[in-house]
Structures are given as structure tokens and as C-alpha cells.
Tab-separated table of C-alpha atoms in Angstrom:
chain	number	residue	atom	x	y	z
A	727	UNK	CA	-17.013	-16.687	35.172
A	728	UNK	CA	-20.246	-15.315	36.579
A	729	UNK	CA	-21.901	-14.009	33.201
A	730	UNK	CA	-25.045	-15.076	31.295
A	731	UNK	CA	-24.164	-16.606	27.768
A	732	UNK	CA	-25.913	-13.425	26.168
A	733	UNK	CA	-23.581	-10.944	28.026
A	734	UNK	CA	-20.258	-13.368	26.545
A	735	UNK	CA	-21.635	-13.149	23.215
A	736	UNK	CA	-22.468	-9.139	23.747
A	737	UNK	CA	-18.403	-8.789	25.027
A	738	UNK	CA	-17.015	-10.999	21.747
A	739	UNK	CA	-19.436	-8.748	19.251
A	740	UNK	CA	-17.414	-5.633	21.016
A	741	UNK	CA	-14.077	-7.261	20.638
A	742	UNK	CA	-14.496	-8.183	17.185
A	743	UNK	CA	-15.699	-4.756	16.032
A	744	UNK	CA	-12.498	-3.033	17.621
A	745	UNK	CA	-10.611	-5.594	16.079
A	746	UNK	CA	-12.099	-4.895	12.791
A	747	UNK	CA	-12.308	-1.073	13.264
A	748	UNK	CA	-8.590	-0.956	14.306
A	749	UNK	CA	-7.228	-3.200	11.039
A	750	UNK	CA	-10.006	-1.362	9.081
A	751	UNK	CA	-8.462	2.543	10.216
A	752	UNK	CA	-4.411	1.270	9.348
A	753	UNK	CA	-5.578	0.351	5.824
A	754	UNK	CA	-5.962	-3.561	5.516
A	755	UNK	CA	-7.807	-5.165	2.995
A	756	UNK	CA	-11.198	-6.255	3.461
A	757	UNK	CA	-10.947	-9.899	2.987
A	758	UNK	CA	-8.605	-9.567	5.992
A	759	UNK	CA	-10.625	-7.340	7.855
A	760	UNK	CA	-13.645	-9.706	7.770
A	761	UNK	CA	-11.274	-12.780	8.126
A	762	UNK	CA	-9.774	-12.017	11.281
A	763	UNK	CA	-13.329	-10.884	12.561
A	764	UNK	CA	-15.119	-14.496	12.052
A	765	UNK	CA	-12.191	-15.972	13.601
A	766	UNK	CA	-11.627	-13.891	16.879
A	767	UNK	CA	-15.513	-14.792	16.887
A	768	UNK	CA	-15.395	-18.817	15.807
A	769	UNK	CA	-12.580	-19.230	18.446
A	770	UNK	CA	-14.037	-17.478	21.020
A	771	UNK	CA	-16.767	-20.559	20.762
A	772	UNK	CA	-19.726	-18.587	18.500
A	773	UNK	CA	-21.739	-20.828	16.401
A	774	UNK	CA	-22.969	-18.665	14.273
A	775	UNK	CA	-20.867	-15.691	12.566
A	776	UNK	CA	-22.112	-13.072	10.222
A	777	UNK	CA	-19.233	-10.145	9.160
A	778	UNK	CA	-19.267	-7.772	6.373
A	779	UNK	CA	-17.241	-4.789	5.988
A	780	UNK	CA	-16.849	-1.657	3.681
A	781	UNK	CA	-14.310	1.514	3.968
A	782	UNK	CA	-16.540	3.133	5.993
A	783	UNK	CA	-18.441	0.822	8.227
A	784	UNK	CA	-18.582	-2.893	9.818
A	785	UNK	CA	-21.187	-5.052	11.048
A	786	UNK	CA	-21.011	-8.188	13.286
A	787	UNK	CA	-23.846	-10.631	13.642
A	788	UNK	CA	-23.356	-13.541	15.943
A	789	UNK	CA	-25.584	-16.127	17.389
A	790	UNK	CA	-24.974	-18.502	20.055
A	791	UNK	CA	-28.106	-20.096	20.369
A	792	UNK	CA	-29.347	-19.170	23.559
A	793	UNK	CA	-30.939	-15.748	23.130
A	794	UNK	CA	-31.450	-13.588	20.393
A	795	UNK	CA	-28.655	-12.545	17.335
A	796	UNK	CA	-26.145	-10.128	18.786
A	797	UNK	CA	-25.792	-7.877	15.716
A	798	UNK	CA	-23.813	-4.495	16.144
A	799	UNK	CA	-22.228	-2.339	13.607
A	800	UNK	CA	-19.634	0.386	13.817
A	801	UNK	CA	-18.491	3.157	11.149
A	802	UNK	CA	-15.480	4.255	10.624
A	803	UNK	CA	-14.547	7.735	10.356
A	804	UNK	CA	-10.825	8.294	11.042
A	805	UNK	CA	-8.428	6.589	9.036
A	806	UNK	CA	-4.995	7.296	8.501
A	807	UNK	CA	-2.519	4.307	6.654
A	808	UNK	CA	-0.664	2.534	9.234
A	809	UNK	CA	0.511	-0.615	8.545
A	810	UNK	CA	2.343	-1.857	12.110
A	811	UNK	CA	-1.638	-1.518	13.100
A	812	UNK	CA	-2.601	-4.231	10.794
A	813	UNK	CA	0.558	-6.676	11.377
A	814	UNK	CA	-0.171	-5.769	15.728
A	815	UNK	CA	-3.843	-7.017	14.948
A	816	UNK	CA	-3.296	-9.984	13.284
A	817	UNK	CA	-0.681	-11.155	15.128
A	818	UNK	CA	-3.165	-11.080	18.070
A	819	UNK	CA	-5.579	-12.909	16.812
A	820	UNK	CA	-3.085	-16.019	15.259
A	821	UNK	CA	-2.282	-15.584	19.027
A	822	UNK	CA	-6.087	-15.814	20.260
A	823	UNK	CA	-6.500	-18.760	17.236
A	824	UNK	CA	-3.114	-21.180	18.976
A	825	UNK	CA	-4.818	-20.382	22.557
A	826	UNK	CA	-2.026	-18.452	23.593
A	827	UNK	CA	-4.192	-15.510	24.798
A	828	UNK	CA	-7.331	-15.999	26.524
A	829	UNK	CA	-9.929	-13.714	25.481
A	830	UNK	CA	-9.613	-11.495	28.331
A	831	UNK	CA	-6.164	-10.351	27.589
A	832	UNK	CA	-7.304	-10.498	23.580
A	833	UNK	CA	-9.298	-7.499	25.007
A	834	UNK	CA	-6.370	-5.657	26.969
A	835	UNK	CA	-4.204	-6.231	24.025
A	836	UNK	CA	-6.093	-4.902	21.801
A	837	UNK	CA	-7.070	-1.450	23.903
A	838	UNK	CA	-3.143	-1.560	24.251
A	839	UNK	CA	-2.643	-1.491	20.198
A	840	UNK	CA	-5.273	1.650	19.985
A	841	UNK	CA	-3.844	3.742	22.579
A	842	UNK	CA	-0.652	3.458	21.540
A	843	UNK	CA	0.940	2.405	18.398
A	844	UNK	CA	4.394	2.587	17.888
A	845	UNK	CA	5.277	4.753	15.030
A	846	UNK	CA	8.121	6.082	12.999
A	847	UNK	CA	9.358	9.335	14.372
A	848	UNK	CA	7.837	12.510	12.062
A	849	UNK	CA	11.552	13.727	10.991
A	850	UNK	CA	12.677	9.606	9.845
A	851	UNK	CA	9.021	9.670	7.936
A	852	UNK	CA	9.946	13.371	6.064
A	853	UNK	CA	13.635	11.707	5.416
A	854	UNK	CA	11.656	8.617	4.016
A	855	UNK	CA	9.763	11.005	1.790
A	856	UNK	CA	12.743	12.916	0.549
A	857	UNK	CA	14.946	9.646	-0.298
A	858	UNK	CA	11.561	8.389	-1.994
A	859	UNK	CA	11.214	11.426	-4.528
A	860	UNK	CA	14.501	11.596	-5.733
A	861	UNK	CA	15.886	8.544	-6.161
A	862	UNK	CA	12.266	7.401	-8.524
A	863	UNK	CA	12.933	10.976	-10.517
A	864	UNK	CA	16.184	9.107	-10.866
A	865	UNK	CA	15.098	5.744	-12.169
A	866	UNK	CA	11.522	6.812	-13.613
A	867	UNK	CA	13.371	9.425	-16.372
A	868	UNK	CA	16.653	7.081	-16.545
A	869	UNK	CA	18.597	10.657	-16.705
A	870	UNK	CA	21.230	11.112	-13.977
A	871	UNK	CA	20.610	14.829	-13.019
A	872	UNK	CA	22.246	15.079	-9.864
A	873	UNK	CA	21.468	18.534	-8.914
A	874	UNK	CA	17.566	17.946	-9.759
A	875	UNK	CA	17.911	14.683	-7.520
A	876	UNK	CA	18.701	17.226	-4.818
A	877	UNK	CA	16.333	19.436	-5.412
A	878	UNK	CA	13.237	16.818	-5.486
A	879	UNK	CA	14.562	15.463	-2.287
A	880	UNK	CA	13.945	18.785	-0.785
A	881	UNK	CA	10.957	19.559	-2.615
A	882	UNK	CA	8.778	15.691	-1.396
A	883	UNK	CA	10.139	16.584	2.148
A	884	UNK	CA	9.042	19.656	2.456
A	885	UNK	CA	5.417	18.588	0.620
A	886	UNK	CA	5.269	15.580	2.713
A	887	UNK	CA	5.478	17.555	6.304
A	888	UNK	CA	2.740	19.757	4.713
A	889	UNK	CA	0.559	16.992	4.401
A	890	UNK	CA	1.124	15.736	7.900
A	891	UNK	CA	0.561	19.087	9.163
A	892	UNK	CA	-1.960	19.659	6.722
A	893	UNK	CA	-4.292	17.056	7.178
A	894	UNK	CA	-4.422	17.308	10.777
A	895	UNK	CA	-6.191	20.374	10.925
A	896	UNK	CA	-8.555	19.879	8.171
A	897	UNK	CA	-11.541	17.572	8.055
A	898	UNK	CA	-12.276	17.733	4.301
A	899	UNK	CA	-10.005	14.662	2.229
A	900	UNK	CA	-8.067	15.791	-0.772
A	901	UNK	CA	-7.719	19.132	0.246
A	902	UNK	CA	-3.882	18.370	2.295
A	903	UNK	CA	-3.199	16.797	-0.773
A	904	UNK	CA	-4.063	20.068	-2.939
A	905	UNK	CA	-2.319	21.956	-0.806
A	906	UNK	CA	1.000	20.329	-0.417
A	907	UNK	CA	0.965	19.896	-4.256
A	908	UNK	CA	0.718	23.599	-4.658
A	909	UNK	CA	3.615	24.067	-1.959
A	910	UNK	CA	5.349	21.366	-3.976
A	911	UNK	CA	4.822	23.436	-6.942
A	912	UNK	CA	6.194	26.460	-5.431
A	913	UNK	CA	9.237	25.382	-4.156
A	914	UNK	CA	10.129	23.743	-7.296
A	915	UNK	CA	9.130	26.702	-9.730
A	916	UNK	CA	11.577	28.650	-6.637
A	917	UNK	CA	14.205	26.718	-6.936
A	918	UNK	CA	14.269	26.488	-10.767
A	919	UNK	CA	14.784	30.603	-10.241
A	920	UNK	CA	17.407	30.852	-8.074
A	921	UNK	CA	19.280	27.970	-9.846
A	922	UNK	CA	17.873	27.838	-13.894
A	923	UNK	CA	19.852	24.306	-14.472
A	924	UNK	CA	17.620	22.714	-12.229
A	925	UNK	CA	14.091	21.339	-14.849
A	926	UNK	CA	10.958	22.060	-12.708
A	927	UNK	CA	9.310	18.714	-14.441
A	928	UNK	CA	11.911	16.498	-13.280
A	929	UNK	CA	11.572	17.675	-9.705
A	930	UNK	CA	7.906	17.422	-9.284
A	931	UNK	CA	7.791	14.157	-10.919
A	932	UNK	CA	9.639	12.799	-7.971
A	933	UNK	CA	8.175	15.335	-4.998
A	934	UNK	CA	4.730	14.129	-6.540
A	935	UNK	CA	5.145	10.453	-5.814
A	936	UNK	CA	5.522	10.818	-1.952
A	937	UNK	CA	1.395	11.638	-2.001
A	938	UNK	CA	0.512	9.324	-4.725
A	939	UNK	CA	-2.214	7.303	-3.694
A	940	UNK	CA	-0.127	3.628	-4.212
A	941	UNK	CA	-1.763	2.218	-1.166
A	942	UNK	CA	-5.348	2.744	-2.160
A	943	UNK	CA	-4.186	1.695	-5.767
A	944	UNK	CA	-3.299	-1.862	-4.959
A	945	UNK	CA	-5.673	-2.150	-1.555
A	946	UNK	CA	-8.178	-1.430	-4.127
A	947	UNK	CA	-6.977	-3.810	-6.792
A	948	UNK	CA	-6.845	-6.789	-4.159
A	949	UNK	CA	-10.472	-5.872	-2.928
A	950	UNK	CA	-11.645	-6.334	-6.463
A	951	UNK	CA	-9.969	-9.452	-7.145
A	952	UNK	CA	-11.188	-11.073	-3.861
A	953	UNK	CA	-14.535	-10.477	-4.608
A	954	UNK	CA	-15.232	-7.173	-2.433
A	955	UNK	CA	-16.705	-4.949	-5.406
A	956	UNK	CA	-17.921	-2.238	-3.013
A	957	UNK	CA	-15.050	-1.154	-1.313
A	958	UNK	CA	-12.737	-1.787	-4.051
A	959	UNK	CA	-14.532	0.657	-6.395
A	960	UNK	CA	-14.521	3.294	-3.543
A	961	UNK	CA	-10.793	3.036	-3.338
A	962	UNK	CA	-10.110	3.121	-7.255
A	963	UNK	CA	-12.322	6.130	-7.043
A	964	UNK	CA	-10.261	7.518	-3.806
A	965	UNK	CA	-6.949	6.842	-5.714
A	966	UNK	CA	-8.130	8.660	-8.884
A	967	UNK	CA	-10.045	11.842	-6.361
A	968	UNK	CA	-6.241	11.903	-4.728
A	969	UNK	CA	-4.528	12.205	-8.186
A	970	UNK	CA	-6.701	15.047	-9.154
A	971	UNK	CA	-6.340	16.441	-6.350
A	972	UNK	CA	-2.144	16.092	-6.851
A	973	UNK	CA	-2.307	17.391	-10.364
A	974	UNK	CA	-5.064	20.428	-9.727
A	975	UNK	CA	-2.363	21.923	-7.085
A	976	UNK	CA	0.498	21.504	-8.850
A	977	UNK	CA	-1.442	23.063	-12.309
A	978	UNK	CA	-3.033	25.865	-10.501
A	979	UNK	CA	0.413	27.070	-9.058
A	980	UNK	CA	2.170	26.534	-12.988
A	981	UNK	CA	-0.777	28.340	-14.477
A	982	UNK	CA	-0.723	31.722	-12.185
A	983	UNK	CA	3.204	31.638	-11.552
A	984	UNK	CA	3.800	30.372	-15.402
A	985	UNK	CA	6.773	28.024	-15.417
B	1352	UNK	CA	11.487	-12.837	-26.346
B	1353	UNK	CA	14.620	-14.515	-25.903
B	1354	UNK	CA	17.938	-13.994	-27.808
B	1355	UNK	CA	16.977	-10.346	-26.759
B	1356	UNK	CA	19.228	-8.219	-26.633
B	1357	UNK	CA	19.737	-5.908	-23.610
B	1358	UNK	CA	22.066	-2.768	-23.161
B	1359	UNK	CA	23.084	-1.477	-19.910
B	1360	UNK	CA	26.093	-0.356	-17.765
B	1361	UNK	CA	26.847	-1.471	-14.723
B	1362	UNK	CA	26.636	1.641	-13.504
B	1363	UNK	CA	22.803	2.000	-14.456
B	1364	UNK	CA	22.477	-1.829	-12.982
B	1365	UNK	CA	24.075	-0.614	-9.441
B	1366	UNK	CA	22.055	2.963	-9.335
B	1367	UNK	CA	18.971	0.632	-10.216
B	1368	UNK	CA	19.386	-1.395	-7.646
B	1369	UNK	CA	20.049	1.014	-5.703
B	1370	UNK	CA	18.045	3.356	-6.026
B	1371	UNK	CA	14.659	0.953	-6.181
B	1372	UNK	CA	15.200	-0.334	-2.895
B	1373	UNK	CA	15.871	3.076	-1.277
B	1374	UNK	CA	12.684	4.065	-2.835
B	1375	UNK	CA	10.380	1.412	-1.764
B	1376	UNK	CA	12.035	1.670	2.129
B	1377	UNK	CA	11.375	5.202	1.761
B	1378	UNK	CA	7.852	4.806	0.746
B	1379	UNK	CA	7.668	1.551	3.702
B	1380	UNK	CA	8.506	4.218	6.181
B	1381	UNK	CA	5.834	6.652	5.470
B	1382	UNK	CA	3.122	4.439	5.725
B	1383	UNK	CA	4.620	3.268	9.131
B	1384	UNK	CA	5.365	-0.674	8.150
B	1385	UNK	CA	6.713	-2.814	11.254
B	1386	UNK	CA	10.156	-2.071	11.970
B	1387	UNK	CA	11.136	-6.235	11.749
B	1388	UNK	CA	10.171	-6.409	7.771
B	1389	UNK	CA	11.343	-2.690	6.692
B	1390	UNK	CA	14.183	-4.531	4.754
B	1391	UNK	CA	12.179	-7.356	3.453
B	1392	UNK	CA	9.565	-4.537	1.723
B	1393	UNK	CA	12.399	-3.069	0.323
B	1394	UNK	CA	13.824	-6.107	-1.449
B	1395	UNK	CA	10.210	-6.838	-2.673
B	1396	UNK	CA	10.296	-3.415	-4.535
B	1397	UNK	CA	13.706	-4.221	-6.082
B	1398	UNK	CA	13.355	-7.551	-7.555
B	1399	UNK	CA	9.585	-6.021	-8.873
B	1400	UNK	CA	11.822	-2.850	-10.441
B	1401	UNK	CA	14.497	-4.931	-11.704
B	1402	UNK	CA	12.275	-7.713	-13.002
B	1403	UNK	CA	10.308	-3.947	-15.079
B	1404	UNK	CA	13.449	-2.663	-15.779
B	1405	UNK	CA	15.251	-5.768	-17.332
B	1406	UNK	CA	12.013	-6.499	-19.557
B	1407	UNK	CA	11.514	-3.115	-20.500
B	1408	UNK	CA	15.191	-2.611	-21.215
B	1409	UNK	CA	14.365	-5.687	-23.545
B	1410	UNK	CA	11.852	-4.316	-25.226
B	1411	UNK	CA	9.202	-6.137	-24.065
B	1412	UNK	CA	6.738	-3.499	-24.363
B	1413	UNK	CA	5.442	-1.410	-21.551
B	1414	UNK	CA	2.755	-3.237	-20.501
B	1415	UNK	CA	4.472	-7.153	-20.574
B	1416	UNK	CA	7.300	-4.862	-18.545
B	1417	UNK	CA	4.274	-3.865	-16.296
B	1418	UNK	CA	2.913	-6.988	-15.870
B	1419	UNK	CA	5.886	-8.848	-14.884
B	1420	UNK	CA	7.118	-6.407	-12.454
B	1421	UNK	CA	3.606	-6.485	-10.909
B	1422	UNK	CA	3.834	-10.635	-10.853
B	1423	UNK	CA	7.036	-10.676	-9.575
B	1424	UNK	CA	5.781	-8.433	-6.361
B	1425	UNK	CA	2.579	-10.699	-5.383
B	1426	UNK	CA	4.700	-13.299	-5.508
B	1427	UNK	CA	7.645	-12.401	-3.765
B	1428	UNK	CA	5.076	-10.757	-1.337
B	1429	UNK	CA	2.881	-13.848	-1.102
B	1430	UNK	CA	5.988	-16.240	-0.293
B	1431	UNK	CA	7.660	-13.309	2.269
B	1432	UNK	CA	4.457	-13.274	3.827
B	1433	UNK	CA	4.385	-17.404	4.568
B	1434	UNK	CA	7.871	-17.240	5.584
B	1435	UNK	CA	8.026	-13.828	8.330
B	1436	UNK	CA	4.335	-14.588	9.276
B	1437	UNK	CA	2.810	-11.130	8.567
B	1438	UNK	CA	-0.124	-10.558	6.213
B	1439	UNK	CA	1.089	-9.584	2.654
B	1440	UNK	CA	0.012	-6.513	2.246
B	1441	UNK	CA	3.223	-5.166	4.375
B	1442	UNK	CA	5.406	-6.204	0.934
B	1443	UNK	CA	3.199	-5.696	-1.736
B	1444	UNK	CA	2.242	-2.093	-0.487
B	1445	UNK	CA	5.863	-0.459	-0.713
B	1446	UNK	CA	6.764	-3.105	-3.881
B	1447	UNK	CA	4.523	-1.894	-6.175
B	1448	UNK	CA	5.248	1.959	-5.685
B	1449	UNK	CA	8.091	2.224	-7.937
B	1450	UNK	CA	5.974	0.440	-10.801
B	1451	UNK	CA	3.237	3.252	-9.958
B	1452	UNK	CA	2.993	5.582	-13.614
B	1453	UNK	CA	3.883	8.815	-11.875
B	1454	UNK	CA	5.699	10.266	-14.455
B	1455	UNK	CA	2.879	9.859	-17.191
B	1456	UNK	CA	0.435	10.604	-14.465
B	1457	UNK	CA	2.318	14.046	-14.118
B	1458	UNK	CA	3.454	14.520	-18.246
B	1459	UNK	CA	-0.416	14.525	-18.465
B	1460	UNK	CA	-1.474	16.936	-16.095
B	1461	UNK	CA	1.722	19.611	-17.920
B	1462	UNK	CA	0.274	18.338	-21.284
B	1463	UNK	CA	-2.903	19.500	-20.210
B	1464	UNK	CA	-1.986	22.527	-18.838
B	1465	UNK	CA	0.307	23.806	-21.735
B	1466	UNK	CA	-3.038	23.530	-23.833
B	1467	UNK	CA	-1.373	20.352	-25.567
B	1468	UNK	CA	-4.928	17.987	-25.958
B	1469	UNK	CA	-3.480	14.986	-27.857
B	1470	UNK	CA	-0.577	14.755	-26.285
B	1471	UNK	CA	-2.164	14.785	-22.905
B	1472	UNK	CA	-4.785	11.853	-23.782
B	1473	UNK	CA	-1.970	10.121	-24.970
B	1474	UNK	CA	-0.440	10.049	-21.703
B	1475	UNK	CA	-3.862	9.216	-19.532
B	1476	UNK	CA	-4.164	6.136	-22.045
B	1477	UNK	CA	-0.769	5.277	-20.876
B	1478	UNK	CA	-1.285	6.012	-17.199
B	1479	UNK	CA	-4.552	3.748	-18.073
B	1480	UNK	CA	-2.663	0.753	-19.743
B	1481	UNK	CA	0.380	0.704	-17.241
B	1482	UNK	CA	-2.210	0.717	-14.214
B	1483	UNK	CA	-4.526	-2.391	-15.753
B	1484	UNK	CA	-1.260	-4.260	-16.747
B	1485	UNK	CA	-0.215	-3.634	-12.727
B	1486	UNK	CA	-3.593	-4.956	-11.997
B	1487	UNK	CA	-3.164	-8.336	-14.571
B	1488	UNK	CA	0.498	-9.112	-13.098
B	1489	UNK	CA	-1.161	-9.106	-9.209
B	1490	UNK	CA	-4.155	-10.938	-10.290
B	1491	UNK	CA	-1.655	-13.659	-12.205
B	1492	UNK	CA	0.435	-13.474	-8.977
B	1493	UNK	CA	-2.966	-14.608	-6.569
B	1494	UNK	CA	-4.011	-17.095	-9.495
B	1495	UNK	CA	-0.722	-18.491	-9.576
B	1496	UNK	CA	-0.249	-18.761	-5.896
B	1497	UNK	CA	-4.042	-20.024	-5.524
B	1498	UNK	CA	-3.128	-23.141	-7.851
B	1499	UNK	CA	0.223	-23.775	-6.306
B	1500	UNK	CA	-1.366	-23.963	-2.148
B	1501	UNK	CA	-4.401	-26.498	-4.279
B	1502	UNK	CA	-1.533	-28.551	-5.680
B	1503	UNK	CA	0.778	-28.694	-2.487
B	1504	UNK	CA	-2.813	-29.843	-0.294
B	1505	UNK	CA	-3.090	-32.173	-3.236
B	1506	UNK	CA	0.394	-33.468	-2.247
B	1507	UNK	CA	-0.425	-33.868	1.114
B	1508	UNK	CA	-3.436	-35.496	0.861
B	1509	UNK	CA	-1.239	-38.535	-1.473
B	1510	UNK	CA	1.388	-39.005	1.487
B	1511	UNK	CA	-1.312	-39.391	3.990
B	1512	UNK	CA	-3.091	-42.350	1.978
B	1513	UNK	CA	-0.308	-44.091	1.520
């Protein structure tokens, strides 16, 4: 390979920051984020590794000894919880780590994982969503009330396609979540008229739990207990913004259409 | 704690069981989790709500209930994770969901809204209590597991000398 040892250390800093930025946008914790950074780095032969990340932005520092400290940072903007994005990225640096991968295809890979991630199809995420709020109304009250299972199936579908349509054409966070609450709130205060049986608590007690910030909840909570106080305050404080956010909707539409 | 006595149907055991594990899958499949461990995230959200259920059922108290719930979870999650090769995060994420306080979370906000003062900061503390109890169960779970991987190295270590 005809490049200086400067340029190899310049191509690992750029490999380890999409690593990090593509882990860091599907919602990992930090500790792994970083982790999985000094190692794509310590394998690739770097003496000298420096990471740190936060929610927002990473930084790689790496010296090999020869010229100056590489040191590069990256912020990141767009995130949006995917999980397979995490396991894809790990799994590609265990691979780099056992010398199964050379660090060229490490590279491919990895511009592979970005472009295209395999996801769940939108209508199997929506049915996910609607199974999700009734069967916890179900097991959260302890009541069986069959009909209102129904109806908060119906009700966290249709508030979790909101969202997803929602928050793609809107650049300011909580406000999808607002939203969908109040469409949440709607549908159930609708469907407690057209059918009185049917108890408008029960239903958004379920609907509500498809947007309930769980993931930031216990991302946060591991940040903290590993040490990472920065970004596991922001996340507490993201969890407890989105729950505002979930119960300012869903009180607005109460107070005006007074259920 | 023991010679408790608990009171249940099987029919509230089998919706339960149900019912937790289509939950947590539910949950596993919005946040897009890899298609290979969608059942193992959903079993991690069971034993977590049964292990809550069973101890609250018991009247353990709601935040022992809590607690062990949340323990069970890292564990599980912790010990799925070693086994399928995957960081843990993929189990604990969708496991803890059903132990989430949604329901107090939400009798708050109506509390609130209905002008009802007390009542509402009665169900914040709640919300408050449940959600550190969540956080002492996962922090027992990594404490636990830290001291078991020291003890097993500490194993190792032995056979090799001799």
C-alpha cells in the first residue's frame, strides 16, 4: 500500500468517526459508542487513542508517532432509534477485532450499513404499536375491558403513524410527540362518543405508552451508571421534555373538548 | 417475605404472560431490533413482568416489585447478550418497557388537569419512586454481573497455576 503513515492514520480517524456516528444516530450507549471506537482504532495498529463522545457530538484523537495527532470531531444531528444499526456496527468491528475483515472492507461495510439499513416495514411497526398499547392497558390496570383493549389498539396505531409522519416533516423535537398525543386524545375522547362504555383513561393509558420515552429512560440510566454524567443527564432530561410533551397534548385536547 | 401468600387465576397467569411478551415484541419492533433476537427481547420483558407481577401480587411493595423486575431484566439481558453475541442493550431496551410507570405518569397529568393538586403530586412521587427503584434493580443487575465476570477470571486464573 502506497500511502504515507499520516494519510493511514487520517483514513482510520474517518472510519472510526462513522463508526461512532452511525452506533451514536441508532441510539447505543456511550460506553459502547466510545468502546468500539478505541478498538476499530487499537486494531487497526494506532498507538495512541483518545475518544470521547456525548449525544450530540464525537471526537477522535489518535497518534501514531510519526507526524502530528490526528484529532477530528463530528456532531451529530439526525438521530432516530434504530437498534439493527447498533447490533450491524458492532458486529463489524468483533469482525475487524478476529481479523476477519481487513480494514478496507471495514470501510465498505460500514458505507453499506448507512446507506441501507434493513428495517421493519412501516405497517408491521404501526401493528407493533397497536399490540403494544393494548395489551399494557390490559396488564398495567389488571381490569379485562375487552372493548377498551380494542379501542387503545386503534388509538397507539393511529398516534404512532402520526409520529412517523409527523416527525419527518418537522425539525423541532417534542413537537411529533405533542401532536400525536393530541390526535391520540381525539380519537379516544371520539370513540368514547360514539360508543359511551368505552373509559377514555383506560385507552390513552395504553395509546400513550407507544411514545413513551423507555429508550432514553434506561440509555440514560446505563450512561449514568457507567460513569458518562453528561450524556446521561441530557437523556433523563430528553425522557422527562418527551413526557411533557405526551401529557401537554393529551391535556390540551381534554381541557378544550372536556372529557 | 416468604410464607406469602399470593392470589391469582390461571387465567390472569396466562393473559400475563401473554400479554407481557406481546408487549415488549411490540415495543422491539418499533424501535427496529434485529430480526434474529425479536423473540429473545420478548422473553426478557416477560420474565422482568412476571418476576413485578408475582412480587407485587405478594405484596412486596411497589418499589421491591420495581426493583426486582428491573434486576431480573439486566440480568437476563446481560447473560442473553453473552450467549447470542449482540450488545445488551437489544434486551434490556424492550424488557424494561412494561415496568415503565405509564399509568401514574398519565393518572398525574388527568389529576392535574381536573384541578385535583394532591392527588396529582401523589402520583409524580410515585412515577418518581417506581422510576429510581427501575434505576436500583439495573444498577444491582451491572453490580451483580460485574462481581460474578471478577470471580469467574478469578477461577481461571486458579486452573492455570495449577
Amino acid at each position: 500500500m502506497n500511502e504515507t503513515q499520516a494519510e493511514y492514520t487520517q483514513r482510520v480517524v474517518h472510519i472510526c468517526l462513522k463508526a461512532g456516528r452511525l452506533m451514536l444516530a441508532g441510539g447505543s450507549e456511550m460506553y459502547r459508542v466510545e468502546d468500539t471506537m478505541r478498538r476499530i482504532a487499537v486494531n487497526a495498529g494506532i498507538r495512541e487513542v483518545n475518544v470521547f463522545a456525548s449525544p450530540t457530538g464525537i471526537f477522535v484523537s489518535l497518534d501514531n508517532g510519526v507526524a502530528s495527532t490526528v484529532t477530528e470531531l463530528e456532531s451529530v444531528k439526525k438521530r432516530a432509534i434504530n437498534l439493527e444499526l447498533v447490533d450491524r456496527v458492532n458486529e463489524l468491528s468483533r469482525e475487524f477485532a478476529d481479523k476477519r475483515i481487513s480494514l478496507k472492507l471495514l470501510e465498505e461495510k460500514l458505507g453499506q450499513v448507512e446507506k441501507q439499513v434493513p428495517t421493519f416495514p412501516l405497517w408491521l411497526q404501526v401493528l407493533g404499536a397497536a399490540l403494544l398499547s393494548g395489551t399494557l392497558m390490559v396488564i398495567f390496570l389488571g381490569k379485562y375491558a375487552w372493548a377498551d383493549m380494542l379501542a387503545s389498539c386503534l388509538v397507539g396505531g393511529c398516534g404512532y403513524l402520526v409520529n412517523y409522519r409527523f416527525s419527518q416533516h418537522t425539525n423541532v423535537r417534542f413537537l411529533s410527540e405533542m401532536v400525536s398525543a393530541m390526535v391520540m386524545g381525539m380519537i379516544a375522547i371520539g370513540i368514547n362518543h360514539l360508543y359511551p362504555p368505552c373509559n377514555i383513561n383506560n385507552i390513552l393509558v395504553g395509546a400513550l405508552m407507544t411514545l413513551v420515552p423507555g429508550m432514553a429512560l434506561t440509555t440514560a440510566l446505563r450512561d449514568l451508571f457507567q460513569g458518562d454524567l453528561v450524556s446521561g443527564i441530557v437523556r433523563m432530561c430528553e425522557a422527562a421534555l418527551t413526557a411533557i410533551a405526551l401529557g401537554g397534548g393529551v391535556g390540551i385536547v381534554i381541557k378544550f373538548l372536556g372529557a | 417475605m416468604f410464607g406469602m401468600h399470593v392470589n391469582f387465576t390461571l387465567f390472569d397467569l396466562v393473559i400475563n404472560l401473554a400479554f407481557s411478551l406481546i408487549a415488549t415484541i411490540g415495543f422491539a419492533l418499533t424501535i427496529n431490533i434485529p430480526h434474529r433476537v425479536i423473540s429473545w427481547s420478548g422473553i426478557c420483558g416477560m420474565a422482568g413482568w412476571m418476576v413485578y407481577w408475582f412480587a407485587d401480587r405478594a405484596d412486596l411493595g411497589r418499589m421491591l416489585s420495581n426493583m426486582l423486575g428491573a434486576f431480573t431484566v439486566g440480568l437476563l439481558s446481560v447473560l442473553l447478550a453473552h450467549w447470542q453475541k449482540c450488545p445488551a442493550l437489544l434486551f434490556s431496551v424492550p424488557g424494561l418497557v412494561p415496568l415503565v410507570p405509564g399509568a401514574p405518569a398519565y393518572m398525574a397529568v388527568r389529576s392535574l388537569l381536573d384541578g385535583n393538586l394532591p392527588q396529582a403530586q401523589q402520583e409524580v412521587q410515585r412515577v418518581a419512586i417506581v422510576t429510581a427503584s427501575i434505576a436500583l434493580g439495573v444498577l444491582l443487575s451491572t453490580m451483580f454481573q460485574e462481581a460474578m465476570v471478577k470471580h469467574l477470571r478469578r477461577i481461571h486464573a486458579r486452573e492455570k497455576k495449577e
